[in-house]
mmCIF file of C-alpha atoms in Angstrom:
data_model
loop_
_atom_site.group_PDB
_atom_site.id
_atom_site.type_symbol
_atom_site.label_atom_id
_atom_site.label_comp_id
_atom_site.label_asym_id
_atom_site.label_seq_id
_atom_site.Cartn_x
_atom_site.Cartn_y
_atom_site.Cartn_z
ATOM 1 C CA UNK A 1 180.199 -70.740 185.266
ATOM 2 C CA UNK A 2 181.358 -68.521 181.971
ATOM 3 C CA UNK A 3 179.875 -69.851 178.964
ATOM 4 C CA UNK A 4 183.521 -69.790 177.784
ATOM 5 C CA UNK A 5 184.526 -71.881 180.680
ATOM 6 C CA UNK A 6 181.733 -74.249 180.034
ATOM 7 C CA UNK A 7 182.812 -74.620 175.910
ATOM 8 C CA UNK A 8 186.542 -75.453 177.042
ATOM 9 C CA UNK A 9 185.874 -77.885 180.033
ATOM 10 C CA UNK A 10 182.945 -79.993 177.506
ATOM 11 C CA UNK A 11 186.537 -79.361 174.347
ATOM 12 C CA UNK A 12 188.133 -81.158 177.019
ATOM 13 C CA UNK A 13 185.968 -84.000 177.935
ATOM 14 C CA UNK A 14 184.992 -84.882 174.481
ATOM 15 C CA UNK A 15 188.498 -84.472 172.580
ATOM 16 C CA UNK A 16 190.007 -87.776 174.320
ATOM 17 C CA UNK A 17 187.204 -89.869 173.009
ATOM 18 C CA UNK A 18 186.735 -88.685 169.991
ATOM 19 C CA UNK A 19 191.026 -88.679 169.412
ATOM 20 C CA UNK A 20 190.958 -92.248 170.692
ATOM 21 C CA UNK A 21 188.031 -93.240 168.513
ATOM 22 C CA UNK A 22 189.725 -92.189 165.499
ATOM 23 C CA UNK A 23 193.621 -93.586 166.184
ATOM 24 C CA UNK A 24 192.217 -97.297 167.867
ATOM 25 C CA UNK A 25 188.732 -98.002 166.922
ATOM 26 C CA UNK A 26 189.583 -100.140 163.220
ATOM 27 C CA UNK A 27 186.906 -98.882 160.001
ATOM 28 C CA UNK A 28 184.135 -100.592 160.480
ATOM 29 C CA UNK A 29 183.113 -99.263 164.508
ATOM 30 C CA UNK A 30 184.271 -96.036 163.707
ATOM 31 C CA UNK A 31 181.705 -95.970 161.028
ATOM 32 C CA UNK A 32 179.146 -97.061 163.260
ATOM 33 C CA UNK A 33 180.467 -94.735 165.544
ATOM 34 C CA UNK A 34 180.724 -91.512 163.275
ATOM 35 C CA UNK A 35 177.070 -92.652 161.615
ATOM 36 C CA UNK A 36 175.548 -92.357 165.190
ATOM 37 C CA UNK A 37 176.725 -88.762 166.090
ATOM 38 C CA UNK A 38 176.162 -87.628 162.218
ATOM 39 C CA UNK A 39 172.446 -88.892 162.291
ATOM 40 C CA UNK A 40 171.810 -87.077 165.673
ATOM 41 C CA UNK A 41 173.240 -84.455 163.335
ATOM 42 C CA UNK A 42 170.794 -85.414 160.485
ATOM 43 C CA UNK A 43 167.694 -85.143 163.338
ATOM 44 C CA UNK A 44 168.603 -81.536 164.232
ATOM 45 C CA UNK A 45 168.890 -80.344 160.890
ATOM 46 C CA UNK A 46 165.270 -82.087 160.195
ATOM 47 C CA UNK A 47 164.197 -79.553 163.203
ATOM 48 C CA UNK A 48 165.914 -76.519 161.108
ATOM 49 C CA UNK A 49 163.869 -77.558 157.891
ATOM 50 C CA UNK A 50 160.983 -77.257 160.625
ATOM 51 C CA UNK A 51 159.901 -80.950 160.771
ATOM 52 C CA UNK A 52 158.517 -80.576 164.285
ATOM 53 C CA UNK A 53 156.500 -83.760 163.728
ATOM 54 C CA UNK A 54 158.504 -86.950 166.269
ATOM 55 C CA UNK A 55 157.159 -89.329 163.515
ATOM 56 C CA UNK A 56 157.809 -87.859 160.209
ATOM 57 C CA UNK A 57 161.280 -86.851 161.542
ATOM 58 C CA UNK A 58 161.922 -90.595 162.754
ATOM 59 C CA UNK A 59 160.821 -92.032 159.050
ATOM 60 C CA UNK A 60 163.188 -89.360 157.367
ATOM 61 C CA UNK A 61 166.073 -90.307 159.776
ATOM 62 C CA UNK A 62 165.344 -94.011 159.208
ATOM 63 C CA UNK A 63 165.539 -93.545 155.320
ATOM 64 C CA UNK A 64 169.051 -91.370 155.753
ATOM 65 C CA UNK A 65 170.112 -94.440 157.892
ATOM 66 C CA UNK A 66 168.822 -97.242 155.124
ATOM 67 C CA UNK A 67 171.020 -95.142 152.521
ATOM 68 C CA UNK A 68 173.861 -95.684 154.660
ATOM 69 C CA UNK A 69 173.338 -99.381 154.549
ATOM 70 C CA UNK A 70 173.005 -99.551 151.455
ATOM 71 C CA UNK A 71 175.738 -97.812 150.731
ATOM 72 C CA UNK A 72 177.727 -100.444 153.172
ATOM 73 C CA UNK A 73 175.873 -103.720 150.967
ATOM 74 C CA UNK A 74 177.294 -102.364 147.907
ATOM 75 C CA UNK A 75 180.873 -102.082 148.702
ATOM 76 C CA UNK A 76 180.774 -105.642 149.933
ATOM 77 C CA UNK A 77 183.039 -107.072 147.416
ATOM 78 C CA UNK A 78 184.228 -111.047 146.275
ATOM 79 C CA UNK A 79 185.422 -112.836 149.717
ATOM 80 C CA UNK A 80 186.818 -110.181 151.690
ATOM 81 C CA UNK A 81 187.266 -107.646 149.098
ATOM 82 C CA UNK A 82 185.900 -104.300 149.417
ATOM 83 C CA UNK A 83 184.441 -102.377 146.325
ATOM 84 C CA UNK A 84 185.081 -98.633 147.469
ATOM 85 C CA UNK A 85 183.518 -97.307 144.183
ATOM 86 C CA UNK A 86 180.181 -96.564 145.177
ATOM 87 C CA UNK A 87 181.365 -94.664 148.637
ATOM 88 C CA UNK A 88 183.773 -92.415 146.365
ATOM 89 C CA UNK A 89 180.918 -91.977 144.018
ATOM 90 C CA UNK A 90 178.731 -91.034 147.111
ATOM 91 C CA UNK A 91 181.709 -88.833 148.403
ATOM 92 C CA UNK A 92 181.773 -86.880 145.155
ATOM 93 C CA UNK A 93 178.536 -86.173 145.263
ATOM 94 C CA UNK A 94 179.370 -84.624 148.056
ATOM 95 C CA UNK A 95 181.865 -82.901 146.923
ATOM 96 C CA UNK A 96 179.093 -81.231 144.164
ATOM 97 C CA UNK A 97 176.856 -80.780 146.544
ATOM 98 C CA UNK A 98 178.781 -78.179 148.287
ATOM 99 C CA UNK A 99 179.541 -76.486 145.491
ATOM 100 C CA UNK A 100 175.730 -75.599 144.753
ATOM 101 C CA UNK A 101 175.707 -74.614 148.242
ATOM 102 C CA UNK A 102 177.706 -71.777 148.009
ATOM 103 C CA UNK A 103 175.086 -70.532 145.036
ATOM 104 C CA UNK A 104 172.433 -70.671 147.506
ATOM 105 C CA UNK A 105 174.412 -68.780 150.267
ATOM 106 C CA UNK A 106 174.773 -66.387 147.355
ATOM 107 C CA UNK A 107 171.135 -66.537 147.023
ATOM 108 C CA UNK A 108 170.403 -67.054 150.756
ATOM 109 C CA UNK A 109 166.472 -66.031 150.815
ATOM 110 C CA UNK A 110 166.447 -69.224 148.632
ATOM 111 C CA UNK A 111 164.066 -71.985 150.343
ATOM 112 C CA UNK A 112 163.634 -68.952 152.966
ATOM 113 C CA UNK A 113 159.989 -69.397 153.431
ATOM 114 C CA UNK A 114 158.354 -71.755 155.496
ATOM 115 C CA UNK A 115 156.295 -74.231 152.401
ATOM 116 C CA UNK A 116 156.635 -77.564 151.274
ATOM 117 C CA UNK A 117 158.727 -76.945 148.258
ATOM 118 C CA UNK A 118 161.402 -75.015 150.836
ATOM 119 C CA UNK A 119 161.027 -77.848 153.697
ATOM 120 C CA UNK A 120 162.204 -80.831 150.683
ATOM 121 C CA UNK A 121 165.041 -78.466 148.983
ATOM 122 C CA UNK A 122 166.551 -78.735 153.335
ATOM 123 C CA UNK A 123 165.614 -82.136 153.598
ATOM 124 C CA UNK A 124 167.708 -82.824 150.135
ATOM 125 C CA UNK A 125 170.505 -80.420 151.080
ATOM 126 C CA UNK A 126 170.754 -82.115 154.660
ATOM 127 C CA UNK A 127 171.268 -86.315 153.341
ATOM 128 C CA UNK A 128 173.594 -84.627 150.867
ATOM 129 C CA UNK A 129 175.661 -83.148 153.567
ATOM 130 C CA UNK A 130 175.307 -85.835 156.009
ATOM 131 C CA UNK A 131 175.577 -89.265 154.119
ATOM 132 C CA UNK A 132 178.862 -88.158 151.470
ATOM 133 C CA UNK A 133 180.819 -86.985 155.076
ATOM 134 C CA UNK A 134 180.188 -90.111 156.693
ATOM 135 C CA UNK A 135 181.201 -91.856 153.244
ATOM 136 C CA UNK A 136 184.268 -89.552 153.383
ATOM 137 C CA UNK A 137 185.555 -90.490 156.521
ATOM 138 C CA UNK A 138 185.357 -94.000 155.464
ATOM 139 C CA UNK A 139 187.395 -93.725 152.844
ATOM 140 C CA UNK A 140 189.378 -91.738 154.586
ATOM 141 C CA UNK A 141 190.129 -94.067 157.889
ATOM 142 C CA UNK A 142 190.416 -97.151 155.656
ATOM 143 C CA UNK A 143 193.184 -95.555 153.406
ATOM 144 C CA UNK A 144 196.285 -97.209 153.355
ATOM 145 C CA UNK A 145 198.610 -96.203 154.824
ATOM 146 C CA UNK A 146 197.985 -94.423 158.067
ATOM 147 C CA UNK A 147 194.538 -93.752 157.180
ATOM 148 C CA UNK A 148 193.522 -93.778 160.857
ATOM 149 C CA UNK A 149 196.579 -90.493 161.144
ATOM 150 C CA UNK A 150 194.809 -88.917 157.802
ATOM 151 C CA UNK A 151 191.137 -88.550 159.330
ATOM 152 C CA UNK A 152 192.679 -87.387 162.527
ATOM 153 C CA UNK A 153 194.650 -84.891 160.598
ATOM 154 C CA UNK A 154 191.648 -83.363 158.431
ATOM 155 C CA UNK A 155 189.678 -83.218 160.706
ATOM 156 C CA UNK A 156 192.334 -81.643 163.250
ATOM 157 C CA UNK A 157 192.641 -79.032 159.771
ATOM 158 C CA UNK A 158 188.890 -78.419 160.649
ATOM 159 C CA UNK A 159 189.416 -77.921 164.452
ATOM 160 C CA UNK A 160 192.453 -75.694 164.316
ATOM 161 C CA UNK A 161 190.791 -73.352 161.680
ATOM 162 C CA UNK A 162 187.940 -73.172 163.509
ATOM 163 C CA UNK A 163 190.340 -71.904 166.697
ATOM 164 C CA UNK A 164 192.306 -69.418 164.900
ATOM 165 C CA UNK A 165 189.271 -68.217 163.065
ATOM 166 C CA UNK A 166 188.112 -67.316 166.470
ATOM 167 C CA UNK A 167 191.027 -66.095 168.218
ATOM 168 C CA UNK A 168 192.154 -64.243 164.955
ATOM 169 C CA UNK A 169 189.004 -62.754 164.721
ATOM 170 C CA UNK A 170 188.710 -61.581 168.586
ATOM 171 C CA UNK A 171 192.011 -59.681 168.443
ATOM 172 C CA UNK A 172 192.310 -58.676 164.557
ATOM 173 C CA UNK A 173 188.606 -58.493 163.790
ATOM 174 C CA UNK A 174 187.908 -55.023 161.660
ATOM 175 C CA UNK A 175 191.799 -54.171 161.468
ATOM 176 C CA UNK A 176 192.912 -55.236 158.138
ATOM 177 C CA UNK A 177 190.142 -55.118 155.456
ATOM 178 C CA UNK A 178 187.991 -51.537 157.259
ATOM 179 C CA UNK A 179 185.892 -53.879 159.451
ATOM 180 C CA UNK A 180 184.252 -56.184 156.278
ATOM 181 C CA UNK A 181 182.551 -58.996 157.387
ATOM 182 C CA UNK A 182 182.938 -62.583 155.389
ATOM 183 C CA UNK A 183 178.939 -62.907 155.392
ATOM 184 C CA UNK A 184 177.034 -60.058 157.079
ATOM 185 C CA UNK A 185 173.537 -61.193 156.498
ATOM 186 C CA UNK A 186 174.284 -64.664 157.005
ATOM 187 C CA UNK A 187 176.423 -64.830 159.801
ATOM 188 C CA UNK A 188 177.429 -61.405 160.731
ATOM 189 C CA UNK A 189 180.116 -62.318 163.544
ATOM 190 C CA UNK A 190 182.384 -64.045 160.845
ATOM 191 C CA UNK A 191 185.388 -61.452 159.886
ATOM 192 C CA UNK A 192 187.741 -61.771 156.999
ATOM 193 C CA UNK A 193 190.811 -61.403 158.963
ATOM 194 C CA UNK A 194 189.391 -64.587 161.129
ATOM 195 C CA UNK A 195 189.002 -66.592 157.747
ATOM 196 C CA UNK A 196 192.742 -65.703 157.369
ATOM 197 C CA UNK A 197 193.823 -67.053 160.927
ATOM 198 C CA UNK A 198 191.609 -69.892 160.214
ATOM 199 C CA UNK A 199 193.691 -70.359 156.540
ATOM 200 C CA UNK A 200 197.043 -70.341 158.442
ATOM 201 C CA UNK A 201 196.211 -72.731 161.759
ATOM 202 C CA UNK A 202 194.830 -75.041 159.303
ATOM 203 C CA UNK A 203 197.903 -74.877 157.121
ATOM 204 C CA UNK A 204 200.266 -75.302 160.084
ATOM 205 C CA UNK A 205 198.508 -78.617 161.630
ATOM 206 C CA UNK A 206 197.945 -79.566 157.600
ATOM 207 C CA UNK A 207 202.056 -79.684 156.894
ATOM 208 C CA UNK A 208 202.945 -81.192 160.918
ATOM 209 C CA UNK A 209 199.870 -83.723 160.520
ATOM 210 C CA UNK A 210 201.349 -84.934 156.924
ATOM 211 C CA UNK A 211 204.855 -85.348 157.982
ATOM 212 C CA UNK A 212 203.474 -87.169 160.774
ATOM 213 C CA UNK A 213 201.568 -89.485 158.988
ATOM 214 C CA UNK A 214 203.957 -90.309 156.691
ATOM 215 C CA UNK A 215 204.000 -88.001 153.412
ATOM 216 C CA UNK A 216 206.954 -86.952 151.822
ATOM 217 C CA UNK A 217 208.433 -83.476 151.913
ATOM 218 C CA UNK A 218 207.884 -83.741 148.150
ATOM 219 C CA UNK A 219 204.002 -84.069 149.031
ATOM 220 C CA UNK A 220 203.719 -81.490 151.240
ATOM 221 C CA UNK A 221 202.694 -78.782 148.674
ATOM 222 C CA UNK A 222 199.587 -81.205 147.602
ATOM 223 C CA UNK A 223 198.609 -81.367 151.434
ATOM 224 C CA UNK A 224 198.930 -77.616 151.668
ATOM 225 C CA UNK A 225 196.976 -77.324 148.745
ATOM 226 C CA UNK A 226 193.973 -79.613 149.791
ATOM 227 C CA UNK A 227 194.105 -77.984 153.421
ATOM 228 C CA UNK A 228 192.909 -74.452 152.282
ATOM 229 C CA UNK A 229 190.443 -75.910 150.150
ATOM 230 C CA UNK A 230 189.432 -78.124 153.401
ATOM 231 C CA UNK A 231 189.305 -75.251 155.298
ATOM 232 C CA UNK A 232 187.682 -73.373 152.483
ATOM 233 C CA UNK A 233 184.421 -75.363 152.314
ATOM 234 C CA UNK A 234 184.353 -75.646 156.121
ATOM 235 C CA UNK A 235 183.650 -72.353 156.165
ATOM 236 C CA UNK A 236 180.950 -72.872 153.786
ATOM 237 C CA UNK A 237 179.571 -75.625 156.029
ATOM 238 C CA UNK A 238 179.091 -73.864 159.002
ATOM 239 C CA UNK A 239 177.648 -70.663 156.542
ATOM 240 C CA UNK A 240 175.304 -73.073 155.820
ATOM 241 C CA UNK A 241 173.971 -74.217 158.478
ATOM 242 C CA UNK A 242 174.552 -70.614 159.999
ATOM 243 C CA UNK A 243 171.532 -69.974 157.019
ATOM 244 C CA UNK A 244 169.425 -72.245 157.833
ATOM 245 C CA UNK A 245 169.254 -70.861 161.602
ATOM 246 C CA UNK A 246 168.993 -67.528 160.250
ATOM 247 C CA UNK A 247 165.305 -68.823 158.294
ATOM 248 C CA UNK A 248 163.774 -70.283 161.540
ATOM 249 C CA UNK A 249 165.500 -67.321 163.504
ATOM 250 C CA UNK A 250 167.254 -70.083 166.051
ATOM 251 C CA UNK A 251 170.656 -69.159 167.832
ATOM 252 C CA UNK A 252 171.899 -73.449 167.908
ATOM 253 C CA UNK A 253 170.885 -76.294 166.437
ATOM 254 C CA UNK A 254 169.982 -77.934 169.901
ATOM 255 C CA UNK A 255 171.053 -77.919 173.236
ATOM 256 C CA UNK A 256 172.914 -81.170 173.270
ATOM 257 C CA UNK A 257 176.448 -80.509 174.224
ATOM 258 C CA UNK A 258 177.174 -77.564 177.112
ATOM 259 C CA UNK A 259 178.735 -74.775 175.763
ATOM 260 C CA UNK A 260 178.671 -75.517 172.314
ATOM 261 C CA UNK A 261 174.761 -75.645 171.277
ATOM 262 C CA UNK A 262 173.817 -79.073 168.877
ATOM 263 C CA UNK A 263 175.821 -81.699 167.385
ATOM 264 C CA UNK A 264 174.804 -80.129 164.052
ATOM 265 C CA UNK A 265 176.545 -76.795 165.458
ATOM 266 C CA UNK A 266 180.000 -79.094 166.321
ATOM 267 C CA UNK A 267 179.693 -81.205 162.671
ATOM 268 C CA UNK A 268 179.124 -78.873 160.304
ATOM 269 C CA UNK A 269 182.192 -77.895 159.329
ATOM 270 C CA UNK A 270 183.128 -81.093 159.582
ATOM 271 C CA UNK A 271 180.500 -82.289 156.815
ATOM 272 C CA UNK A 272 181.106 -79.703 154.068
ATOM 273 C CA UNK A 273 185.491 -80.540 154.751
ATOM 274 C CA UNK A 274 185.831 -84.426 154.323
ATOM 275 C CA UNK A 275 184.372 -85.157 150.639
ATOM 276 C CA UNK A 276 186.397 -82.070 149.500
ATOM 277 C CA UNK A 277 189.621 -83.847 151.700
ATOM 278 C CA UNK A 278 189.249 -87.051 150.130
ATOM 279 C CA UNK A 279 189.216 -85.598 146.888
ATOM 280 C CA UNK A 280 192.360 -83.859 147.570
ATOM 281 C CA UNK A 281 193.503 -87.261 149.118
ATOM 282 C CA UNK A 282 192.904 -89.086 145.637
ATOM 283 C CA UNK A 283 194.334 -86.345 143.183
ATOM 284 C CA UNK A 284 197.443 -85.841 144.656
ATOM 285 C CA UNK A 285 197.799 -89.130 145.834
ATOM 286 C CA UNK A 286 199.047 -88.561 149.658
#
């Protein structure tokens, strides 16, 4: 069987759960849900920042997890109130974080070597990616209204750029801008026109998503807006992690899913897009 073949018949087995997951499963097990597959995340991105050690990985992993409670214990309001302040705070941080990252892809032999000092900058850069996404989504799924339709539409905006990066890039690749590349030494594949057809699926599902969750027409420039920013820093989430394989010199993150390499290879994107999303959300109030 075609690794192609294998990539599209694991799309297909996977997109019904995860779909249903998001539209029926209410805040709270999606959470648990989401924190699960981003922690199995989390582990392979300790084995990037070459932490081969079972143990030491399971402590780390346990910490990232004990944030996430914590995080959970203090947004437990009065009654059954829910103070969201401290996972917007957490989803900012995010939303900061990301923006340093694009100085080190600038600076990509940064942390390049294989000491301490380089092992802890990863280790920092990976609960900063992990734990503000999964605080993201929250805030994202519990939105009122139709916050359930919202997460399913960014991260559909994630999907769809990630297919017409791909398919722009197979059949446009090298045409338009004398064969530039978007990053060459980190992730030499990546073409600009493909960032382009990546800009313009995620646009498309971005304005039918919207309409279909329940913003006005008048809104639809705001959702535009937010989408190529969301598409934007996806892009600089799978550079990222793209950099990180690069420094151990490994082609996936793992081997989980057939076809398509880690979780870490299938989330990455994913992380970088949702604080920046739920920013968007808040500013221009859709």
């Amino acid at each position: 069987m075609s690794a192609t073949r294998t990539r599209v018949i694991a799309a297909l087995v996977m997109a019904p759960f995860a779909i249903g997951a998001i539209l029926l499963l209410p805040t709270s097990w999606l959470a648990m849900l989401a924190a699960l597959v981003f922690l199995v995340g989390l582990w392979e991105w300790f084995k990037l920042a070459e932490i081969d050690d079972t143990l030491q990985r399971t402590v780390l992993l346990t910490a990232n997890l004990l944030v996430m409670v914590a995080l959970v214990w203090a947004s437990r309001g009065s009654g059954d109130a829910t103070d969201l302040v401290p996972l917007r705070l957490m989803a900012l941080v995010g939303v900061v974080w990301w923006l340093l990252a694009l100085l080190w892809l600038r600076f990509f032999t940064f942390a390049s070597d294989h000491e301490t000092w380089a092992r802890v900058f990863k280790l920092a850069a990976g609960t900063l990616a992990v734990v503000p996404a999964w605080c993201a989504l929250g805030l994202i799924h519990s939105s009122q209204p139709n916050g359930h339709i919202w997460l399913f539409v960014a991260l559909a905006i994630v999907w769809a750029a990630d297919s017409g990066a791909y398919f722009a890039g197979r059949h446009f690749g090298g045409r338009w801008f004398a064969g530039r590349k978007l990053a060459p030494r980190i992730s030499p594949n990546k073409t600009l026109e493909g960032l382009l057809g990546g800009l313009a699926a995620g646009m498309l599902v971005a304005a039918v998503g919207a309409l279909i969750a329940g913003a006005g027409v008048g809104q639809l420039a705001g959702v535009l807006v937010v989408a190529i920013f969301t598409v934007l820093f996806s892009v600089v989430g799978d550079l990222f992690e793209s950099l990180l394989k690069r420094h151990v010199g490994a082609k996936d993150s793992g081997d989980l899913i057939p076809g398509h390499g880690g979780v870490l290879d299938r989330i990455d994107g994913v992380l970088a897009a949702l604080p920046i999303f739920v920013l968007g959300k808040e500013v221009f109030g859709f």
